[in-house]
């Protein structure tokens, strides 16, 4: 009798333990911080083009504002999101932030060069090459947002995003302005 009671008790403990793990939160894939890493890295890649574009526009006399180009980039982001079964609204919102952050860097450089022309860029980068790099990054960034999926609305999204920003900023040697622009570029990632 004692053996049966012990066996039944052991079975109940096993069932309860198994039941508890079944009702625990299901695994959500990689941690949010890991899921967000490509989003932050690609955003930093995109911001790295701002210096080159600022120099190209400085030499050509083109304004920082380029509404037609911005619409092209936004349309590309929306198409990419649809092709990847991602959220077009998220892609558009994040891409608008990316564009604005890029323009903040460009405006800052232009203001610096107007104030001190001797510090202006010597060479004029080819804007076509810079735009081609942006066209490569945009669908990759939308893909990273799509891959991050539920991580974008996870409770620890902001914290994971900030840890990635600090890591990428340190790895790339971003100054205060660069870190602020990166945070601006990512301000709508977590919903």
Coordinates of C-alpha atoms in Angstrom, one line a residue:
X1 CA 0.0 0.0 0.0
X2 CA 2.8 2.3 0.9
X3 CA 4.5 1.7 -2.5
X4 CA 1.2 2.5 -4.3
X5 CA 0.8 5.7 -2.3
X6 CA 4.4 6.8 -3.0
X7 CA 3.9 6.0 -6.7
X8 CA 0.7 7.9 -6.9
X9 CA 2.2 10.9 -5.1
X10 CA 5.2 10.8 -7.4
X11 CA 2.9 10.7 -10.4
X12 CA 0.9 13.7 -9.1
X13 CA 4.1 15.7 -8.5
X14 CA 5.2 14.8 -12.0
X15 CA 1.8 15.8 -13.5
X16 CA 1.7 19.0 -11.6
X17 CA 5.3 19.9 -12.6
X18 CA 4.6 19.1 -16.2
X19 CA 1.3 21.0 -16.1
X20 CA 3.1 24.1 -14.6
X21 CA 5.6 24.1 -17.4
X22 CA 2.8 23.7 -20.0
X23 CA 1.0 26.7 -18.7
X24 CA 4.2 28.8 -18.3
X25 CA 4.7 31.5 -21.0
X26 CA 5.6 29.9 -24.3
X27 CA 9.1 30.5 -25.6
X28 CA 9.1 33.6 -27.8
X29 CA 12.2 32.8 -29.7
X30 CA 15.4 34.8 -29.3
X31 CA 15.6 37.3 -26.5
X32 CA 14.3 40.8 -27.5
X33 CA 17.8 42.2 -27.3
X34 CA 19.1 39.7 -29.8
X35 CA 16.1 40.2 -32.1
X36 CA 16.6 43.9 -32.1
X37 CA 20.4 43.8 -32.8
X38 CA 20.1 43.8 -36.6
X39 CA 17.6 46.7 -36.5
X40 CA 20.1 48.8 -34.5
X41 CA 23.1 47.8 -36.6
X42 CA 21.3 48.5 -39.9
X43 CA 20.0 51.8 -38.6
X44 CA 23.6 52.7 -37.7
X45 CA 24.7 51.7 -41.2
X46 CA 22.0 53.9 -42.6
X47 CA 23.1 56.9 -40.5
X48 CA 26.7 56.4 -41.6
X49 CA 25.6 57.5 -45.1
X50 CA 24.5 60.9 -43.7
X51 CA 28.0 62.3 -43.7
X52 CA 28.6 61.3 -47.3
X53 CA 25.3 62.6 -48.4
X54 CA 25.9 65.9 -46.6
X55 CA 29.2 66.3 -48.4
X56 CA 27.6 65.5 -51.8
X57 CA 24.8 68.0 -51.2
X58 CA 27.3 70.6 -50.0
X59 CA 29.2 70.4 -53.2
X60 CA 26.2 70.2 -55.5
X61 CA 24.3 72.9 -53.7
X62 CA 21.3 70.6 -53.3
X63 CA 19.1 71.1 -50.3
X64 CA 19.1 68.6 -47.4
X65 CA 15.4 68.2 -48.0
X66 CA 14.6 65.8 -50.9
X67 CA 10.9 65.1 -50.7
X68 CA 10.8 63.1 -54.0
X69 CA 13.6 60.8 -52.8
X70 CA 12.0 60.4 -49.4
X71 CA 8.8 59.2 -51.0
X72 CA 10.8 56.7 -53.1
X73 CA 12.4 55.4 -50.0
X74 CA 9.1 55.2 -48.1
X75 CA 7.5 53.4 -51.0
X76 CA 10.4 50.9 -51.1
X77 CA 10.0 50.3 -47.4
X78 CA 6.2 49.7 -47.7
X79 CA 6.8 47.3 -50.7
X80 CA 9.4 45.4 -48.7
X81 CA 7.1 45.0 -45.7
X82 CA 4.3 43.7 -47.9
X83 CA 6.7 41.3 -49.7
X84 CA 7.9 39.9 -46.3
X85 CA 4.5 39.7 -44.8
X86 CA 5.6 42.4 -42.3
X87 CA 3.7 45.4 -41.0
X88 CA 3.8 48.3 -43.6
X89 CA 2.7 50.8 -41.0
X90 CA 5.6 49.9 -38.7
X91 CA 8.0 50.0 -41.7
X92 CA 6.8 53.4 -42.8
X93 CA 6.9 54.9 -39.2
X94 CA 10.4 53.6 -38.5
X95 CA 11.7 54.6 -42.0
X96 CA 10.4 58.2 -41.5
X97 CA 12.4 58.4 -38.3
X98 CA 15.4 57.0 -40.1
X99 CA 15.1 59.7 -42.8
X100 CA 14.6 62.5 -40.2
X101 CA 17.7 61.3 -38.2
X102 CA 19.7 61.3 -41.4
X103 CA 18.6 64.8 -42.2
X104 CA 19.5 66.0 -38.7
X105 CA 23.1 64.9 -39.3
X106 CA 23.2 66.5 -42.7
X107 CA 21.8 69.8 -41.4
X108 CA 24.3 69.8 -38.5
X109 CA 27.2 69.3 -40.9
X110 CA 25.9 72.0 -43.3
X111 CA 25.6 74.4 -40.4
X112 CA 29.1 73.6 -39.2
X113 CA 30.5 74.1 -42.7
X114 CA 28.6 77.4 -43.2
X115 CA 30.0 78.7 -39.9
X116 CA 33.6 77.4 -40.8
X117 CA 34.0 76.9 -44.5
X118 CA 37.6 75.8 -44.0
X119 CA 36.2 72.7 -42.3
X120 CA 34.0 71.8 -45.2
X121 CA 34.4 68.5 -47.1
X122 CA 37.2 68.5 -49.7
X123 CA 35.9 65.8 -52.0
X124 CA 32.4 65.4 -53.4
X125 CA 31.1 61.9 -53.0
X126 CA 28.9 60.5 -55.7
X127 CA 25.3 60.8 -54.4
X128 CA 24.3 57.9 -56.7
X129 CA 26.6 55.5 -54.8
X130 CA 25.2 56.8 -51.5
X131 CA 21.6 56.3 -52.6
X132 CA 22.5 52.8 -53.9
X133 CA 23.7 52.0 -50.4
X134 CA 20.5 53.4 -48.9
X135 CA 18.5 51.3 -51.3
X136 CA 20.4 48.2 -50.2
X137 CA 19.9 49.0 -46.5
X138 CA 16.1 49.8 -46.6
X139 CA 14.8 46.4 -47.4
X140 CA 17.3 44.8 -45.1
X141 CA 16.1 47.0 -42.3
X142 CA 12.5 46.3 -43.0
X143 CA 13.4 42.6 -43.0
X144 CA 15.0 43.0 -39.6
X145 CA 11.9 44.7 -38.3
X146 CA 9.8 41.9 -39.6
X147 CA 12.1 39.3 -38.1
X148 CA 12.0 41.1 -34.7
X149 CA 8.2 40.5 -34.8
X150 CA 6.6 40.3 -31.4
X151 CA 9.8 41.7 -29.8
X152 CA 8.7 45.1 -31.0
X153 CA 5.8 45.1 -28.6
X154 CA 7.5 43.1 -25.8
X155 CA 7.6 44.8 -22.4
X156 CA 11.5 44.8 -22.5
X157 CA 11.7 46.2 -26.0
X158 CA 12.9 49.7 -24.9
X159 CA 15.5 48.2 -22.6
X160 CA 16.8 45.8 -25.2
X161 CA 16.9 48.6 -27.8
X162 CA 18.9 50.8 -25.5
X163 CA 21.4 48.1 -24.7
X164 CA 21.9 47.6 -28.4
X165 CA 22.3 51.3 -29.0
X166 CA 25.0 51.6 -26.3
X167 CA 26.8 48.6 -27.8
X168 CA 26.7 49.8 -31.4
X169 CA 27.6 53.3 -30.4
X170 CA 30.7 52.0 -28.5
X171 CA 31.7 49.6 -31.3
X172 CA 31.5 52.4 -33.9
X173 CA 32.8 55.2 -31.8
X174 CA 29.7 57.4 -32.2
X175 CA 29.9 60.8 -30.5
X176 CA 27.1 62.4 -28.5
X177 CA 25.5 63.7 -31.7
X178 CA 25.7 60.3 -33.4
X179 CA 24.2 58.5 -30.4
X180 CA 21.4 61.0 -30.3
X181 CA 20.7 60.5 -34.0
X182 CA 20.7 56.7 -33.7
X183 CA 18.2 57.0 -30.8
X184 CA 16.1 59.3 -33.0
X185 CA 16.3 56.9 -35.9
X186 CA 14.9 54.1 -33.6
X187 CA 12.4 56.1 -31.6
X188 CA 9.3 54.3 -33.1
X189 CA 10.7 50.8 -33.1
X190 CA 9.1 49.7 -29.9
X191 CA 5.3 49.8 -29.9

